[in-house]
Tab-separated table of C-alpha atoms in Angstrom:
chain	number	residue	atom	x	y	z
A	522	UNK	CA	7.187	27.683	2.048
A	523	UNK	CA	6.552	29.830	-0.993
A	524	UNK	CA	6.377	27.752	-4.172
A	525	UNK	CA	9.128	28.176	-6.755
A	526	UNK	CA	6.576	29.174	-9.420
A	527	UNK	CA	5.345	32.020	-7.204
A	528	UNK	CA	8.920	33.233	-6.682
A	529	UNK	CA	9.514	33.278	-10.425
A	530	UNK	CA	6.253	35.198	-10.921
A	531	UNK	CA	7.277	37.785	-8.325
A	532	UNK	CA	10.704	38.188	-9.941
A	533	UNK	CA	9.107	38.658	-13.351
A	534	UNK	CA	6.652	41.286	-12.083
A	535	UNK	CA	9.125	43.289	-10.003
A	536	UNK	CA	12.121	42.860	-12.313
A	537	UNK	CA	14.518	44.021	-9.560
A	538	UNK	CA	16.457	41.465	-7.491
A	539	UNK	CA	16.709	43.601	-4.336
A	540	UNK	CA	13.008	44.461	-4.296
A	541	UNK	CA	12.137	40.848	-5.047
A	542	UNK	CA	14.154	39.728	-2.028
A	543	UNK	CA	12.374	42.294	0.158
A	544	UNK	CA	8.956	41.120	-0.998
A	545	UNK	CA	9.944	37.485	-0.403
A	546	UNK	CA	11.201	38.360	3.086
A	547	UNK	CA	7.878	40.013	3.894
A	548	UNK	CA	5.943	37.027	2.586
A	549	UNK	CA	8.082	34.637	4.611
A	550	UNK	CA	7.567	36.721	7.768
A	551	UNK	CA	3.832	36.664	7.127
A	552	UNK	CA	3.949	32.900	6.742
A	553	UNK	CA	5.767	32.527	10.064
A	554	UNK	CA	3.253	34.802	11.792
A	555	UNK	CA	0.353	32.784	10.359
A	556	UNK	CA	1.897	29.505	11.545
A	557	UNK	CA	2.446	30.914	15.041
A	558	UNK	CA	-1.132	32.203	15.154
A	559	UNK	CA	-2.447	28.822	14.024
A	560	UNK	CA	-0.356	27.042	16.681
A	561	UNK	CA	-1.645	29.419	19.381
A	562	UNK	CA	-5.250	28.906	18.309
A	563	UNK	CA	-4.764	25.158	18.259
A	564	UNK	CA	-3.178	25.178	21.744
A	565	UNK	CA	-6.025	27.362	23.016
A	566	UNK	CA	-8.619	24.968	21.604
A	567	UNK	CA	-6.873	21.952	23.112
A	568	UNK	CA	-6.666	23.661	26.520
A	569	UNK	CA	-10.370	24.553	26.399
A	570	UNK	CA	-11.288	21.001	25.424
A	571	UNK	CA	-9.209	19.536	28.253
A	572	UNK	CA	-10.852	21.971	30.695
A	573	UNK	CA	-14.233	20.591	29.552
A	574	UNK	CA	-12.962	17.069	30.236
A	575	UNK	CA	-12.524	15.921	26.649
A	576	UNK	CA	-10.331	12.832	26.433
A	577	UNK	CA	-7.833	12.686	23.579
A	578	UNK	CA	-6.574	9.556	21.886
A	579	UNK	CA	-7.939	6.081	21.608
A	580	UNK	CA	-9.990	4.688	24.479
A	581	UNK	CA	-8.214	1.918	26.391
A	582	UNK	CA	-9.000	-1.657	25.457
A	583	UNK	CA	-11.348	-3.376	27.872
A	584	UNK	CA	-9.836	-5.956	30.185
A	585	UNK	CA	-10.270	-9.579	29.092
A	586	UNK	CA	-13.069	-11.400	30.938
A	587	UNK	CA	-10.746	-13.491	33.086
A	588	UNK	CA	-8.158	-10.736	33.654
A	589	UNK	CA	-8.996	-10.289	37.346
A	590	UNK	CA	-8.406	-13.991	38.125
A	591	UNK	CA	-5.162	-14.125	36.142
A	592	UNK	CA	-3.967	-10.866	37.698
A	593	UNK	CA	-4.675	-12.127	41.224
A	594	UNK	CA	-2.776	-15.327	40.454
A	595	UNK	CA	0.118	-13.231	39.186
A	596	UNK	CA	0.040	-11.028	42.305
A	597	UNK	CA	0.022	-14.092	44.592
A	598	UNK	CA	2.991	-15.582	42.748
A	599	UNK	CA	1.055	-18.516	41.346
A	600	UNK	CA	1.816	-17.330	37.799
A	601	UNK	CA	4.871	-15.585	36.476
A	602	UNK	CA	4.639	-12.738	33.972
A	603	UNK	CA	5.061	-14.964	30.926
A	604	UNK	CA	2.446	-17.454	32.101
A	605	UNK	CA	-0.070	-14.734	32.971
A	606	UNK	CA	0.354	-13.102	29.573
A	607	UNK	CA	0.068	-16.463	27.787
A	608	UNK	CA	-3.211	-17.227	29.612
A	609	UNK	CA	-4.661	-14.033	28.153
A	610	UNK	CA	-3.081	-14.495	24.693
A	611	UNK	CA	-1.231	-11.179	24.965
A	612	UNK	CA	2.442	-10.337	25.218
A	613	UNK	CA	4.230	-9.582	28.498
A	614	UNK	CA	4.435	-5.816	27.910
A	615	UNK	CA	0.697	-5.637	27.259
A	616	UNK	CA	0.022	-7.605	30.430
A	617	UNK	CA	2.237	-5.264	32.464
A	618	UNK	CA	0.433	-2.204	31.046
A	619	UNK	CA	-2.956	-3.748	31.777
A	620	UNK	CA	-1.835	-4.650	35.292
A	621	UNK	CA	-0.669	-1.083	35.931
A	622	UNK	CA	-3.960	0.314	34.601
A	623	UNK	CA	-5.903	-2.209	36.695
A	624	UNK	CA	-4.014	-1.084	39.809
A	625	UNK	CA	-4.782	2.580	39.059
A	626	UNK	CA	-8.460	1.911	38.425
A	627	UNK	CA	-8.944	-0.520	41.338
A	628	UNK	CA	-6.937	0.766	44.319
């Protein structure tokens, strides 16, 4: 967005409302083109990084030391979701996410 001070400067220099509006329209088009170009370059860079195997975001938290035992007890029905989560001092949603990740990583 073009700053208000810049608009006033352009109006003062040109001293013609119609020409000022044309100049502002051109500047706004240029700004849109620059944003699109930047977005394309960013998308290209992200695609190249993913192709190289770069991982984005935070790395997953490691499993607690006794997670495997608690998870097996949960799978066997010895512990319910609340009990399993409480044993690990995490909430139920976190336990479910960890269990899903554990299943994916240990088929």
